[in-house]
XYZ file of C-alpha atoms in Angstrom:
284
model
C -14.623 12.926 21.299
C -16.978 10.964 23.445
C -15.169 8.174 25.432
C -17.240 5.569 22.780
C -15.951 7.257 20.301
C -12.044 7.330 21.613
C -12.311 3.308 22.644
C -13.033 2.738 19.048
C -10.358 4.823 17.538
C -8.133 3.490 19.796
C -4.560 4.543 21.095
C -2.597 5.724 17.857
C 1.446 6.000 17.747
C 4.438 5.306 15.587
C 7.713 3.173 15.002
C 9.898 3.536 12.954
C 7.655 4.551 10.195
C 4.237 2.749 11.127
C 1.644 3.871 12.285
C 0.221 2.149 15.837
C -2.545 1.551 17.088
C -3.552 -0.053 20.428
C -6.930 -0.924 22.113
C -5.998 -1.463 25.757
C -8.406 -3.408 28.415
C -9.250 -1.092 31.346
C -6.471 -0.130 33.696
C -6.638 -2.535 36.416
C -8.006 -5.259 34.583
C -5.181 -7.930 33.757
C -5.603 -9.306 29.842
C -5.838 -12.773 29.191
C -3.509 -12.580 25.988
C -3.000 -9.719 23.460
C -3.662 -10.019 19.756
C -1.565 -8.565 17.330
C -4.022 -7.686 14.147
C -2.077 -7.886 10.663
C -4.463 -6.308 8.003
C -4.750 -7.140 4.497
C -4.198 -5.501 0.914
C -5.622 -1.808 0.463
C -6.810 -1.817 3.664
C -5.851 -0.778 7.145
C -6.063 -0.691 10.902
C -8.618 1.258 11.277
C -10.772 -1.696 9.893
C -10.259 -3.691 12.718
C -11.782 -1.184 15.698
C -15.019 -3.471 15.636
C -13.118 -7.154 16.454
C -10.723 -4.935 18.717
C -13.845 -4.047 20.752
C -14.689 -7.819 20.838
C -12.073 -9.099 21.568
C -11.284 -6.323 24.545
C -15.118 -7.398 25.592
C -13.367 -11.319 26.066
C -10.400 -9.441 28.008
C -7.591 -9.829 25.584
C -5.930 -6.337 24.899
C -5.154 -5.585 20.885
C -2.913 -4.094 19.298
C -2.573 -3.876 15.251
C -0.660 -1.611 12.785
C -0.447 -0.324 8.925
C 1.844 -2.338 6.951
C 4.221 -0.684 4.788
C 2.122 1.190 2.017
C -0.991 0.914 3.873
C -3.237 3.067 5.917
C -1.132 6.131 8.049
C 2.823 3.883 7.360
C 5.177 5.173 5.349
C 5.737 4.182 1.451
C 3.627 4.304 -1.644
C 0.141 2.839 -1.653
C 1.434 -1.042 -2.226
C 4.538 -0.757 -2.875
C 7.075 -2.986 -0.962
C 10.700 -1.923 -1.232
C 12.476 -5.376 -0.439
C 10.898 -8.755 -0.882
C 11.073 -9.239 3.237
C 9.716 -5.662 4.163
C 6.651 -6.694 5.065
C 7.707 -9.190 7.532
C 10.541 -7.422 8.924
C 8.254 -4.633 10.100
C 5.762 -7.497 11.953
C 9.276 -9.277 13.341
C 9.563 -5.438 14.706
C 6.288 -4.690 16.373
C 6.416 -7.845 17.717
C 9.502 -7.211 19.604
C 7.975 -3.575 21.012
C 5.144 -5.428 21.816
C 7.339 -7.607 23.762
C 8.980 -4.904 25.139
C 5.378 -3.263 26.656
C 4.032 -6.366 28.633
C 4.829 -8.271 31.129
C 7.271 -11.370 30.555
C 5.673 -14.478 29.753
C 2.628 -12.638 28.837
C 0.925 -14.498 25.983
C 1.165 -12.880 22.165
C -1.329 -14.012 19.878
C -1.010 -12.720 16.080
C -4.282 -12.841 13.958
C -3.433 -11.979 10.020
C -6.669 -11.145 7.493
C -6.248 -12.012 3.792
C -2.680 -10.667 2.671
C -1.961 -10.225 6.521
C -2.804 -13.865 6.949
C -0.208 -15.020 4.784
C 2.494 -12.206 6.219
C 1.568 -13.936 9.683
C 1.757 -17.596 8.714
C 5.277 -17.064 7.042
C 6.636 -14.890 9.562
C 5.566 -18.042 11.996
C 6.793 -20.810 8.793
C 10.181 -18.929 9.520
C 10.009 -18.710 12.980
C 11.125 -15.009 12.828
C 9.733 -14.607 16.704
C 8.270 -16.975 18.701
C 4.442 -16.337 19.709
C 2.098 -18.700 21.946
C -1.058 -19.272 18.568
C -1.781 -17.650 15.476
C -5.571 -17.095 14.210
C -5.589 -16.848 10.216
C -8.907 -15.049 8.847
C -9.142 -15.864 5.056
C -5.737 -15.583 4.426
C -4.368 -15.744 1.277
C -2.871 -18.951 0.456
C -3.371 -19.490 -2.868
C -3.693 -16.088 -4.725
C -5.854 -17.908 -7.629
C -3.686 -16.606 -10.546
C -4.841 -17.374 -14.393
C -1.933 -18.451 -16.777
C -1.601 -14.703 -18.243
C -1.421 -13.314 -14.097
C 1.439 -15.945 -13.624
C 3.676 -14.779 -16.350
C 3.328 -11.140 -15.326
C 4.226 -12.215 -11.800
C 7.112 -14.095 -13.123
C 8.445 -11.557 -15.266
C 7.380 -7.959 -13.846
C 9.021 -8.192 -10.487
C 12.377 -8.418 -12.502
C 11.908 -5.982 -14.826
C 10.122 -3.240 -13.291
C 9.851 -4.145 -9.377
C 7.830 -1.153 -8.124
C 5.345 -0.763 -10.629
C 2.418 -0.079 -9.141
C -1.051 -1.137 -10.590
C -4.593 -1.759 -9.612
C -4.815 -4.911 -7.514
C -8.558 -6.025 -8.741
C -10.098 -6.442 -5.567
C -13.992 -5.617 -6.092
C -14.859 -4.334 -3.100
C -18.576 -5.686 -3.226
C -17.616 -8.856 -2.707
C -15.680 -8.215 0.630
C -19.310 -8.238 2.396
C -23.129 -9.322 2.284
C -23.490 -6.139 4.579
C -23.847 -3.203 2.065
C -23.339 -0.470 5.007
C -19.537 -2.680 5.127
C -19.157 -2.357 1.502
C -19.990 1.292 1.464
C -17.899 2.230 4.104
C -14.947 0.470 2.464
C -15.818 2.646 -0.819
C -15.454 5.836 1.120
C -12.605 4.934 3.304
C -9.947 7.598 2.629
C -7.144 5.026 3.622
C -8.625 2.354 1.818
C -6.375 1.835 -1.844
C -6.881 -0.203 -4.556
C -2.565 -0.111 -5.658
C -0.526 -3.165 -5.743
C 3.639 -3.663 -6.914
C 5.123 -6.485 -8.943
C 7.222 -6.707 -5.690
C 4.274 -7.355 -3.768
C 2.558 -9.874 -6.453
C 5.325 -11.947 -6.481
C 5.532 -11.973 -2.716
C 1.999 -13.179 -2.245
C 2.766 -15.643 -4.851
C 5.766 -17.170 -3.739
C 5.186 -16.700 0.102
C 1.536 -17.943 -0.404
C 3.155 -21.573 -1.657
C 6.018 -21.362 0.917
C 3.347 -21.375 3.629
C 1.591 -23.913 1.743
C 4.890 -26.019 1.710
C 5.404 -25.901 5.397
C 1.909 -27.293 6.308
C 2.843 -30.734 7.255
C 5.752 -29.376 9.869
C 3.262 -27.064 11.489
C 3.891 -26.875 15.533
C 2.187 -23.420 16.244
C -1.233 -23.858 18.121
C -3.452 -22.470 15.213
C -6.944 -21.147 14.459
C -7.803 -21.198 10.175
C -11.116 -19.613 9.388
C -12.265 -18.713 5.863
C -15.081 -17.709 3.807
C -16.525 -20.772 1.345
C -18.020 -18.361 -1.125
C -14.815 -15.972 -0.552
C -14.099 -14.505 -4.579
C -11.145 -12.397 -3.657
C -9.385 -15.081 -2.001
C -8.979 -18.827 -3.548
C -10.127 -20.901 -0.301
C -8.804 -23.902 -1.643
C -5.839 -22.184 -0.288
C -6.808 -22.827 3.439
C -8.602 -25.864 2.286
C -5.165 -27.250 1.261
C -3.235 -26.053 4.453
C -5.764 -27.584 6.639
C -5.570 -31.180 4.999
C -1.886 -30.882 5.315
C -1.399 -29.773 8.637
C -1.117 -31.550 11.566
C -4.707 -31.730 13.761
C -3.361 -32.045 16.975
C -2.259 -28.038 16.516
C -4.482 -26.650 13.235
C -8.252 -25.990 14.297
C -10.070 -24.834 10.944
C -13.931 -23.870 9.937
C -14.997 -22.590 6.681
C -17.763 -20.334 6.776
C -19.568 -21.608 3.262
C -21.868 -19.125 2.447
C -19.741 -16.147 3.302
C -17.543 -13.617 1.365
C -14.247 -12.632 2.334
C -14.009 -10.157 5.269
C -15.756 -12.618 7.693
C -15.408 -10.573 10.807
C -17.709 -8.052 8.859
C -20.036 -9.950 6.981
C -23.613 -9.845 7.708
C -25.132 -10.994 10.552
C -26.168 -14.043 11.445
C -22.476 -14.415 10.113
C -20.591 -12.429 11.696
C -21.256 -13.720 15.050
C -21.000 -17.456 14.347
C -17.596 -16.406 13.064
C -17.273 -14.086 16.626
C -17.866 -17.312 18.662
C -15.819 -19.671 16.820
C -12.796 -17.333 17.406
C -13.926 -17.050 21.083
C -14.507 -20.347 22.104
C -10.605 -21.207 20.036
C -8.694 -17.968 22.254
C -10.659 -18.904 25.288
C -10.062 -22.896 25.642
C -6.389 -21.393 25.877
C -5.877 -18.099 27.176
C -8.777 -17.685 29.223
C -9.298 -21.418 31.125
């Protein structure tokens, strides 16, 4: 593997059933903050090589793993075995994150889509304290039709870990057809979702919604306007509620959902906005 190649794949390891994975600034070259990627649903990691390479580029070191039922982690594709799985495993790669750096080394956590919302309620609950939080089209208001809300109400119940197909159409996660087509192909990519892991979204998703107005954490909100998978009037609710002195938020109107992918001149407008937020703080 050419050393290109092996700075994009990253450093993988485990804990505790998850799969790691860290992208690591030079040795020698002291970080300005490291992020801590949370992915979203089907997806993975792996996804997240490009921003990692960024963000390294800006000096802030990454690190990012598969949530439970995702990616290289253990459990079936979307399933989610307790109602606080999900953020019980980011409470504990936060605290071997801690663990790895320096004290009073900043810790950053940037959550995509589902991983948006895991991050936002882990920081609504104040599970571990971290110095900002950078939400990418999270998912805030899962957009559910009368029929979805009954089966979300009354599946989880019943039969808990049944696993179905979670409707995401993966053409609408990019403009960029090379994005779309690797996502099709991705052998870690899956398309499975529990009533567990409905109802979570759907009851954390209005939690996080409900603890707007008390927010304290320094925070960065960008999402897509033209996002399908995602309801943005989620994030365009949070962001009216919030207070301004810590919420910073864009929308990206004419975007879809993954904006860190999305086709260019996109993708770098979205690049800068997250720079110019991490910098003003980490990096002055």
């Amino acid at each position: 593997m050419s050393a290109a190649m092996s700075a994009l794949a990253g450093q993988r390891s485990q804990l505790q059933g998850l799969a790691l994975c860290d992208w690591p600034l030079p040795a020698g070259q002291m970080a300005h903050a490291t992020v801590l990627i949370v992915h979203g649903l089907g997806e993975h990691m792996g996804r997240y090589a490009a921003l990692a390479q960024a963000l390294n580029s800006w000096g802030y070191a990454v690190r990012s793993y598969d949530q439970y039922g995702h990616g290289a982690s253990e459990g079936p594709r979307g399933g989610l075995p307790t109602a606080t799985r999900l953020l019980d495993d980011l409470a504990l790669v936060v605290d071997h994150t801690r663990a790895t750096v320096a004290a009073g080394h900043p810790l950053l956590l940037l959550g995509h889509s589902m991983g948006g919302l895991v991050a936002a309620r882990f920081v609504a609950l104040q599970r571990r304290p971290v110095e900002a939080l950078v939400l990418s089209s999270p998912a805030l208001d899962p957009g559910l039709n009368p029929v979805q809300k009954l089966l979300v109400a009354v599946l989880p119940s019943l039969l808990p870990n049944l696993r179905v197909g979670n409707g995401l159409d993966a053409r609408l996660i990019s403009h960029d057809p090379a994005v779309v087509a690797a996502y099709q192909s991705d052998p870690l990519v899956h398309d499975r979702i529990a009533a567990r892991l409905a109802r979570f979204i759907a009851d954390d998703s209005a939690a996080v919604r409900a603890a707007a107005p008390g927010w304290v954490l320094p925070t960065l909100l960008l999402y897509a306007g033209a996002d399908k998978l995602v309801n943005p009037a989620g994030s365009r609710a949070f962001a009216a509620a919030a207070p301004p002195a810590v919420l910073s938020n864009q929308c990206f109107e004419l975007l879809y959902h993954e904006i860190f992918n999305e086709a260019e001149p996109g993708r770098s407008q979205v690049l800068a906005a997250l720079r110019a937020w991490l910098d003003a703080r980490f990096a002055a």
